[in-house]
Amino acid sequence: MVTSSVLFPRVESLSSSGISSIPKEYIRPQEELNNIGNVFEEVEKDEGPQVPTIDLMEIESEDKIVQEKCREKLVKAAKDWGVMHLVNHGIPDDLIDRVRKAGQAFFDLPIEEKEKHANDQASGNVQGYGSKLANNASGQLEWEDYFFHLIFPEDKRDLSVWPKTPNDYTKVTSEYARLLRSLASKILSVLSLGLGLEEGRLEKEVGGMEELLLQMKINYYPRCPQPELALGVEAHTDISALTFILHNMVPGLQLFYEGKWVTAKCVPNSIIMHIGDTIEILSNGKYKSILHRGLVNKEKVRISWAVFCEPPKEKIILKPLTELVTEAEPPLFPPRTFAKHIEHKLFRKTQDSLIPRKAD
């Protein structure tokens, strides 16, 4: 059985080995190096655009005017940015703390213990502990290890791959998944209304309660001796409908907005939410799936908990909704299953890596 660790050591091993320079596979191309800065300096910058913060407390206000204003802010953020900090989201702070502690406890285990949960990417088994394999012609690697698993619906989970340590991992992650699924429904309702559709329309289009899958990826970004040369996650858009992200209050997320990389602030007790490709396609581009990436640093380990809300791979054809297509606004995306959309993105990425790069 071939696991990713056979081909390259875990990034955590590299980080703790005391190396002063990173292997060449982790060094980004020159045009990317031109704009990788020190994340702690970047996050302090107050000039320029900032990721919007949406207070969800008002979204169920009995005052219809207050409620409508909150919905308008969320819809505007989804159209302008495609990413936002959600505060007063309804998920208890103590549960979020326990989710963080559980994930941290798993990554605090010795690597040989974590390897017992290793995935087998070569055979298509992506759930479990892993590191990115080079999947493009340039052989590029990212400075992260991760743990990936499906967390909702409960009947589709494979608890055999879930961490056994700490012993409350399954309990807290399952409770978080249930509450996050409810939050996803609330957001999808607002986004539907923002397009002039019936409240439940987007929820139905992405699979509903039975079929929308919540996949959690705990990203572990070890300290990096040369953070100016590496990325934790390379620039990409999410394929999901929505993505919800927790982190350990160490900055790293950057968004490509109006031609520049903007570093997200660490907003206490917030959940970061991205609009993914799926909603961008259904909305015919009205909602944005924003390009983003993750920086690393020398001083602090960064951990993030990303939950991707994904439609079923084959059951639904993703295409702009007919109500949103007119002669003036023709469809921007061809019809594809979710599986075909993933294939298309991977193919395009491979093609891009074969084209000789030009400096900006």
Tab-separated table of C-alpha atoms in Angstrom:
chain	number	residue	atom	x	y	z
A	1	MET	CA	0.000	0.000	0.000
A	2	VAL	CA	1.495	3.350	-1.044
A	3	THR	CA	0.809	6.355	1.164
A	4	SER	CA	1.906	9.902	0.548
A	5	SER	CA	4.531	9.679	3.303
A	6	VAL	CA	6.482	7.099	1.270
A	7	LEU	CA	7.124	9.633	-1.469
A	8	PHE	CA	7.855	12.683	0.686
A	9	PRO	CA	8.289	13.051	4.428
A	10	ARG	CA	5.516	14.715	6.386
A	11	VAL	CA	5.971	18.475	6.441
A	12	GLU	CA	5.929	18.327	10.243
A	13	SER	CA	9.003	16.030	10.085
A	14	LEU	CA	10.822	18.495	7.836
A	15	SER	CA	9.934	21.382	10.130
A	16	SER	CA	11.112	19.630	13.310
A	17	SER	CA	14.313	18.264	11.713
A	18	GLY	CA	16.082	21.598	12.103
A	19	ILE	CA	16.582	22.280	8.378
A	20	SER	CA	17.439	25.891	7.538
A	21	SER	CA	16.416	25.717	3.877
A	22	ILE	CA	13.371	23.985	2.420
A	23	PRO	CA	13.513	21.285	-0.304
A	24	LYS	CA	13.148	22.647	-3.831
A	25	GLU	CA	9.744	20.954	-4.302
A	26	TYR	CA	8.275	23.458	-1.804
A	27	ILE	CA	9.757	26.595	-3.411
A	28	ARG	CA	7.129	28.537	-5.335
A	29	PRO	CA	7.656	29.832	-8.907
A	30	GLN	CA	9.264	33.248	-9.262
A	31	GLU	CA	6.083	35.137	-10.186
A	32	GLU	CA	4.515	33.976	-6.915
A	33	LEU	CA	7.610	34.800	-4.856
A	34	ASN	CA	7.245	38.434	-5.922
A	35	ASN	CA	4.174	38.826	-3.703
A	36	ILE	CA	4.691	36.504	-0.712
A	37	GLY	CA	5.217	38.778	2.299
A	38	ASN	CA	5.632	38.370	6.052
A	39	VAL	CA	2.156	37.386	7.262
A	40	PHE	CA	2.520	39.150	10.631
A	41	GLU	CA	3.374	42.405	8.855
A	42	GLU	CA	0.657	41.912	6.238
A	43	VAL	CA	-2.111	41.323	8.804
A	44	GLU	CA	-1.293	44.604	10.587
A	45	LYS	CA	-2.013	46.671	7.478
A	46	ASP	CA	-5.191	48.681	7.912
A	47	GLU	CA	-5.166	50.582	4.647
A	48	GLY	CA	-7.002	49.168	1.678
A	49	PRO	CA	-9.986	46.810	1.517
A	50	GLN	CA	-10.752	44.444	4.427
A	51	VAL	CA	-12.744	41.200	4.445
A	52	PRO	CA	-16.294	42.124	5.561
A	53	THR	CA	-17.700	40.994	8.933
A	54	ILE	CA	-21.370	39.978	9.063
A	55	ASP	CA	-23.214	39.876	12.403
A	56	LEU	CA	-25.767	37.082	12.098
A	57	MET	CA	-27.547	37.969	15.351
A	58	GLU	CA	-29.771	40.302	13.352
A	59	ILE	CA	-30.663	37.760	10.677
A	60	GLU	CA	-33.594	36.399	12.695
A	61	SER	CA	-34.586	39.695	14.290
A	62	GLU	CA	-38.296	40.248	14.879
A	63	ASP	CA	-37.752	43.700	13.415
A	64	LYS	CA	-38.168	43.067	9.688
A	65	ILE	CA	-36.170	46.157	8.738
A	66	VAL	CA	-33.198	45.062	10.894
A	67	GLN	CA	-33.480	41.538	9.477
A	68	GLU	CA	-33.559	42.782	5.890
A	69	LYS	CA	-30.537	45.045	6.409
A	70	CYS	CA	-28.523	42.096	7.738
A	71	ARG	CA	-29.510	39.937	4.767
A	72	GLU	CA	-28.564	42.727	2.361
A	73	LYS	CA	-25.102	43.001	3.970
A	74	LEU	CA	-24.534	39.255	3.630
A	75	VAL	CA	-25.693	39.218	-0.002
A	76	LYS	CA	-23.507	42.247	-0.815
A	77	ALA	CA	-20.462	40.540	0.746
A	78	ALA	CA	-21.206	37.367	-1.265
A	79	LYS	CA	-21.399	39.389	-4.497
A	80	ASP	CA	-18.443	41.716	-3.872
A	81	TRP	CA	-16.031	39.410	-2.029
A	82	GLY	CA	-17.320	35.837	-1.865
A	83	VAL	CA	-15.820	35.602	1.628
A	84	MET	CA	-16.737	37.024	5.041
A	85	HIS	CA	-16.227	36.710	8.797
A	86	LEU	CA	-19.445	35.487	10.452
A	87	VAL	CA	-19.974	36.566	14.082
A	88	ASN	CA	-22.891	35.671	16.396
A	89	HIS	CA	-23.363	32.635	14.157
A	90	GLY	CA	-25.159	30.553	16.785
A	91	ILE	CA	-22.467	27.931	17.362
A	92	PRO	CA	-21.377	28.118	21.025
A	93	ASP	CA	-17.841	29.407	21.655
A	94	ASP	CA	-17.134	26.552	24.073
A	95	LEU	CA	-17.997	23.965	21.391
A	96	ILE	CA	-15.700	25.710	18.917
A	97	ASP	CA	-12.929	25.668	21.549
A	98	ARG	CA	-13.436	21.930	22.054
A	99	VAL	CA	-13.316	21.310	18.281
A	100	ARG	CA	-10.025	23.209	18.140
A	101	LYS	CA	-8.598	21.365	21.158
A	102	ALA	CA	-9.592	17.983	19.713
A	103	GLY	CA	-7.902	18.678	16.371
A	104	GLN	CA	-4.827	20.122	18.078
A	105	ALA	CA	-4.604	17.024	20.309
A	106	PHE	CA	-4.568	14.754	17.260
A	107	PHE	CA	-1.758	16.728	15.626
A	108	ASP	CA	0.144	16.786	18.932
A	109	LEU	CA	0.439	12.969	18.718
A	110	PRO	CA	3.783	11.537	17.554
A	111	ILE	CA	3.919	11.217	13.757
A	112	GLU	CA	4.062	7.411	13.981
A	113	GLU	CA	0.705	7.500	15.828
A	114	LYS	CA	-0.823	9.787	13.212
A	115	GLU	CA	0.490	7.476	10.460
A	116	LYS	CA	-1.924	4.797	11.711
A	117	HIS	CA	-4.618	7.025	10.175
A	118	ALA	CA	-2.735	7.647	6.898
A	119	ASN	CA	-4.823	7.882	3.759
A	120	ASP	CA	-3.952	6.097	0.522
A	121	GLN	CA	-4.272	8.669	-2.214
A	122	ALA	CA	-2.905	6.331	-4.887
A	123	SER	CA	-5.948	4.067	-4.502
A	124	GLY	CA	-8.391	6.957	-4.188
A	125	ASN	CA	-8.849	6.673	-0.430
A	126	VAL	CA	-8.549	10.346	0.512
A	127	GLN	CA	-9.979	10.183	4.028
A	128	GLY	CA	-7.440	10.256	6.845
A	129	TYR	CA	-4.042	11.774	7.606
A	130	GLY	CA	-2.057	13.001	4.615
A	131	SER	CA	0.212	15.473	2.883
A	132	LYS	CA	-0.240	16.799	-0.613
A	133	LEU	CA	1.170	14.730	-3.450
A	134	ALA	CA	2.442	16.654	-6.450
A	135	ASN	CA	-0.462	16.447	-8.894
A	136	ASN	CA	0.860	18.718	-11.610
A	137	ALA	CA	3.732	18.743	-14.036
A	138	SER	CA	5.802	21.192	-12.015
A	139	GLY	CA	5.904	18.796	-9.039
A	140	GLN	CA	4.926	21.592	-6.649
A	141	LEU	CA	4.271	20.786	-2.980
A	142	GLU	CA	2.544	22.746	-0.219
A	143	TRP	CA	3.825	23.337	3.325
A	144	GLU	CA	1.064	21.482	5.176
A	145	ASP	CA	-0.126	18.156	6.534
A	146	TYR	CA	-3.838	17.518	7.004
A	147	PHE	CA	-6.596	15.242	8.254
A	148	PHE	CA	-9.581	14.838	5.926
A	149	HIS	CA	-12.923	13.151	6.665
A	150	LEU	CA	-16.629	13.317	5.844
A	151	ILE	CA	-18.525	14.573	8.926
A	152	PHE	CA	-22.162	14.896	7.725
A	153	PRO	CA	-24.706	13.371	6.976
A	154	GLU	CA	-24.124	10.991	9.861
A	155	ASP	CA	-25.198	7.896	7.916
A	156	LYS	CA	-22.485	8.542	5.298
A	157	ARG	CA	-19.585	8.851	7.781
A	158	ASP	CA	-16.837	6.249	8.140
A	159	LEU	CA	-15.992	6.524	11.837
A	160	SER	CA	-13.251	3.891	11.456
A	161	VAL	CA	-10.961	6.535	9.949
A	162	TRP	CA	-11.710	9.185	12.593
A	163	PRO	CA	-9.092	9.884	15.285
A	164	LYS	CA	-9.522	7.839	18.474
A	165	THR	CA	-7.373	10.324	20.382
A	166	PRO	CA	-8.556	12.477	22.033
A	167	ASN	CA	-11.480	10.337	23.132
A	168	ASP	CA	-14.037	13.160	22.729
A	169	TYR	CA	-13.014	13.814	19.112
A	170	THR	CA	-16.061	12.081	17.579
A	171	LYS	CA	-18.514	13.643	20.023
A	172	VAL	CA	-17.419	17.264	19.588
A	173	THR	CA	-16.865	17.016	15.822
A	174	SER	CA	-20.303	15.424	15.320
A	175	GLU	CA	-22.030	18.137	17.353
A	176	TYR	CA	-20.167	20.843	15.442
A	177	ALA	CA	-21.158	19.202	12.127
A	178	ARG	CA	-24.860	19.219	13.068
A	179	LEU	CA	-24.847	22.896	14.041
A	180	LEU	CA	-22.778	23.860	10.989
A	181	ARG	CA	-25.260	22.071	8.734
A	182	SER	CA	-28.057	24.204	10.204
A	183	LEU	CA	-25.960	27.335	9.674
A	184	ALA	CA	-25.386	26.318	6.032
A	185	SER	CA	-29.175	26.091	5.519
A	186	LYS	CA	-29.638	29.552	7.016
A	187	ILE	CA	-26.972	31.034	4.709
A	188	LEU	CA	-28.346	29.268	1.624
A	189	SER	CA	-31.806	30.691	2.378
A	190	VAL	CA	-30.451	34.251	2.497
A	191	LEU	CA	-28.457	33.716	-0.701
A	192	SER	CA	-31.562	32.341	-2.460
A	193	LEU	CA	-33.641	35.352	-1.472
A	194	GLY	CA	-30.792	37.615	-2.589
A	195	LEU	CA	-31.181	36.209	-6.113
A	196	GLY	CA	-34.952	36.708	-6.103
A	197	LEU	CA	-35.538	32.961	-5.719
A	198	GLU	CA	-37.671	30.980	-3.287
A	199	GLU	CA	-35.987	30.614	0.093
A	200	GLY	CA	-35.254	26.882	-0.230
A	201	ARG	CA	-34.099	26.899	-3.851
A	202	LEU	CA	-30.288	26.828	-3.455
A	203	GLU	CA	-30.547	24.250	-0.658
A	204	LYS	CA	-32.509	21.983	-3.013
A	205	GLU	CA	-30.102	22.592	-5.912
A	206	VAL	CA	-27.060	21.474	-3.879
A	207	GLY	CA	-28.631	18.255	-2.605
A	208	GLY	CA	-30.732	19.137	0.425
A	209	MET	CA	-30.319	17.669	3.903
A	210	GLU	CA	-29.855	14.117	2.586
A	211	GLU	CA	-27.255	14.694	-0.112
A	212	LEU	CA	-25.158	17.794	0.697
A	213	LEU	CA	-21.877	16.437	2.087
A	214	LEU	CA	-19.832	18.191	4.760
A	215	GLN	CA	-16.153	17.283	4.434
A	216	MET	CA	-13.752	18.516	7.120
A	217	LYS	CA	-10.087	19.132	6.364
A	218	ILE	CA	-7.920	20.044	9.346
A	219	ASN	CA	-4.932	21.857	7.848
A	220	TYR	CA	-1.722	21.763	9.886
A	221	TYR	CA	0.896	24.303	8.780
A	222	PRO	CA	4.182	23.705	10.665
A	223	ARG	CA	6.744	26.442	11.202
A	224	CYS	CA	8.669	27.064	7.999
A	225	PRO	CA	12.358	28.119	7.977
A	226	GLN	CA	11.868	30.036	4.697
A	227	PRO	CA	8.246	31.251	4.686
A	228	GLU	CA	9.019	33.796	1.965
A	229	LEU	CA	9.588	30.884	-0.473
A	230	ALA	CA	6.645	28.605	0.354
A	231	LEU	CA	2.860	28.497	0.565
A	232	GLY	CA	0.720	26.457	2.947
A	233	VAL	CA	-1.960	26.213	0.283
A	234	GLU	CA	-1.472	27.494	-3.257
A	235	ALA	CA	-3.920	29.917	-4.864
A	236	HIS	CA	-7.250	28.253	-5.668
A	237	THR	CA	-11.013	28.647	-5.498
A	238	ASP	CA	-13.097	26.136	-3.543
A	239	ILE	CA	-15.195	23.663	-5.530
A	240	SER	CA	-17.785	23.534	-2.726
A	241	ALA	CA	-21.127	25.307	-2.395
A	242	LEU	CA	-19.980	26.940	0.860
A	243	THR	CA	-16.829	26.533	2.973
A	244	PHE	CA	-16.709	27.317	6.708
A	245	ILE	CA	-13.317	27.841	8.377
A	246	LEU	CA	-12.132	27.959	11.981
A	247	HIS	CA	-8.482	28.670	12.829
A	248	ASN	CA	-6.203	28.933	15.846
A	249	MET	CA	-5.925	32.751	15.604
A	250	VAL	CA	-2.649	32.612	13.665
A	251	PRO	CA	-2.993	34.641	10.429
A	252	GLY	CA	-2.333	33.106	7.013
A	253	LEU	CA	-5.432	33.331	4.800
A	254	GLN	CA	-5.095	35.710	1.861
A	255	LEU	CA	-7.786	36.674	-0.645
A	256	PHE	CA	-7.153	37.982	-4.167
A	257	TYR	CA	-9.371	41.065	-4.285
A	258	GLU	CA	-9.299	43.815	-6.910
A	259	GLY	CA	-5.936	42.619	-8.234
A	260	LYS	CA	-4.149	42.436	-4.855
A	261	TRP	CA	-3.621	39.893	-2.087
A	262	VAL	CA	-5.502	40.939	1.073
A	263	THR	CA	-4.628	39.224	4.378
A	264	ALA	CA	-7.652	38.272	6.492
A	265	LYS	CA	-7.622	39.566	10.068
A	266	CYS	CA	-8.135	37.147	12.953
A	267	VAL	CA	-11.616	38.068	14.234
A	268	PRO	CA	-12.340	36.497	17.669
A	269	ASN	CA	-15.237	34.013	17.872
A	270	SER	CA	-15.844	34.205	14.133
A	271	ILE	CA	-16.208	31.606	11.410
A	272	ILE	CA	-14.837	32.511	7.982
A	273	MET	CA	-17.216	31.600	5.155
A	274	HIS	CA	-16.334	31.281	1.472
A	275	ILE	CA	-18.717	31.085	-1.440
A	276	GLY	CA	-17.553	28.113	-3.541
A	277	ASP	CA	-17.635	27.397	-7.281
A	278	THR	CA	-20.944	25.514	-6.957
A	279	ILE	CA	-22.867	28.610	-5.795
A	280	GLU	CA	-20.994	30.824	-8.255
A	281	ILE	CA	-22.153	28.534	-11.086
A	282	LEU	CA	-25.781	28.285	-9.889
A	283	SER	CA	-25.942	32.085	-9.467
A	284	ASN	CA	-24.432	32.589	-12.957
A	285	GLY	CA	-21.525	34.491	-11.465
A	286	LYS	CA	-23.568	36.858	-9.297
A	287	TYR	CA	-21.967	35.367	-6.165
A	288	LYS	CA	-18.157	35.156	-6.270
A	289	SER	CA	-15.914	32.172	-5.575
A	290	ILE	CA	-12.807	34.122	-4.575
A	291	LEU	CA	-9.220	33.066	-5.285
A	292	HIS	CA	-7.371	32.504	-2.000
A	293	ARG	CA	-4.188	30.972	-0.596
A	294	GLY	CA	-2.437	30.301	2.723
A	295	LEU	CA	0.838	31.830	3.899
A	296	VAL	CA	3.150	30.168	6.437
A	297	ASN	CA	5.566	31.628	8.987
A	298	LYS	CA	8.688	30.907	11.059
A	299	GLU	CA	7.283	31.525	14.520
A	300	LYS	CA	3.916	29.819	14.972
A	301	VAL	CA	2.139	26.659	13.876
A	302	ARG	CA	-1.112	27.535	12.121
A	303	ILE	CA	-4.089	25.169	12.162
A	304	SER	CA	-7.369	25.675	10.334
A	305	TRP	CA	-10.536	23.594	10.245
A	306	ALA	CA	-12.169	23.905	6.813
A	307	VAL	CA	-15.568	22.307	6.218
A	308	PHE	CA	-16.520	22.039	2.550
A	309	CYS	CA	-20.264	21.738	1.844
A	310	GLU	CA	-20.343	19.780	-1.409
A	311	PRO	CA	-23.174	18.554	-3.656
A	312	PRO	CA	-23.324	14.868	-4.651
A	313	LYS	CA	-20.809	14.048	-7.388
A	314	GLU	CA	-23.141	12.606	-10.037
A	315	LYS	CA	-26.778	13.201	-9.091
A	316	ILE	CA	-27.038	16.909	-9.882
A	317	ILE	CA	-26.161	18.840	-13.035
A	318	LEU	CA	-24.505	22.116	-12.053
A	319	LYS	CA	-25.453	24.976	-14.338
A	320	PRO	CA	-26.747	28.543	-13.998
A	321	LEU	CA	-30.354	28.532	-12.793
A	322	THR	CA	-32.778	29.269	-15.635
A	323	GLU	CA	-34.356	32.221	-13.784
A	324	LEU	CA	-30.947	33.938	-13.743
A	325	VAL	CA	-30.199	33.530	-17.448
A	326	THR	CA	-31.404	36.141	-19.946
A	327	GLU	CA	-30.418	37.350	-23.379
A	328	ALA	CA	-28.472	40.139	-21.700
A	329	GLU	CA	-26.962	37.705	-19.176
A	330	PRO	CA	-26.306	34.406	-20.982
A	331	PRO	CA	-25.000	31.388	-19.047
A	332	LEU	CA	-21.359	31.861	-17.995
A	333	PHE	CA	-20.800	28.169	-17.228
A	334	PRO	CA	-21.542	24.974	-19.215
A	335	PRO	CA	-23.656	22.242	-17.570
A	336	ARG	CA	-21.525	19.649	-15.701
A	337	THR	CA	-21.890	17.218	-12.842
A	338	PHE	CA	-19.909	18.119	-9.720
A	339	ALA	CA	-17.511	15.268	-10.556
A	340	LYS	CA	-16.942	16.725	-14.045
A	341	HIS	CA	-16.346	20.171	-12.561
A	342	ILE	CA	-13.598	18.710	-10.334
A	343	GLU	CA	-12.063	16.913	-13.343
A	344	HIS	CA	-12.211	20.120	-15.398
A	345	LYS	CA	-10.371	22.084	-12.698
A	346	LEU	CA	-7.674	19.427	-12.312
A	347	PHE	CA	-7.209	19.200	-16.086
A	348	ARG	CA	-6.963	22.982	-16.407
A	349	LYS	CA	-4.443	23.109	-13.561
A	350	THR	CA	-2.313	20.428	-15.208
A	351	GLN	CA	-2.443	22.278	-18.529
A	352	ASP	CA	-1.441	25.530	-16.820
A	353	SER	CA	1.580	23.862	-15.232
A	354	LEU	CA	2.759	22.629	-18.646
A	355	ILE	CA	2.790	26.146	-20.095
A	356	PRO	CA	6.122	27.955	-19.596
A	357	ARG	CA	5.701	30.565	-16.880
A	358	LYS	CA	6.275	34.246	-17.518
A	359	ALA	CA	7.267	36.710	-14.851
A	360	ASP	CA	4.696	39.434	-14.110
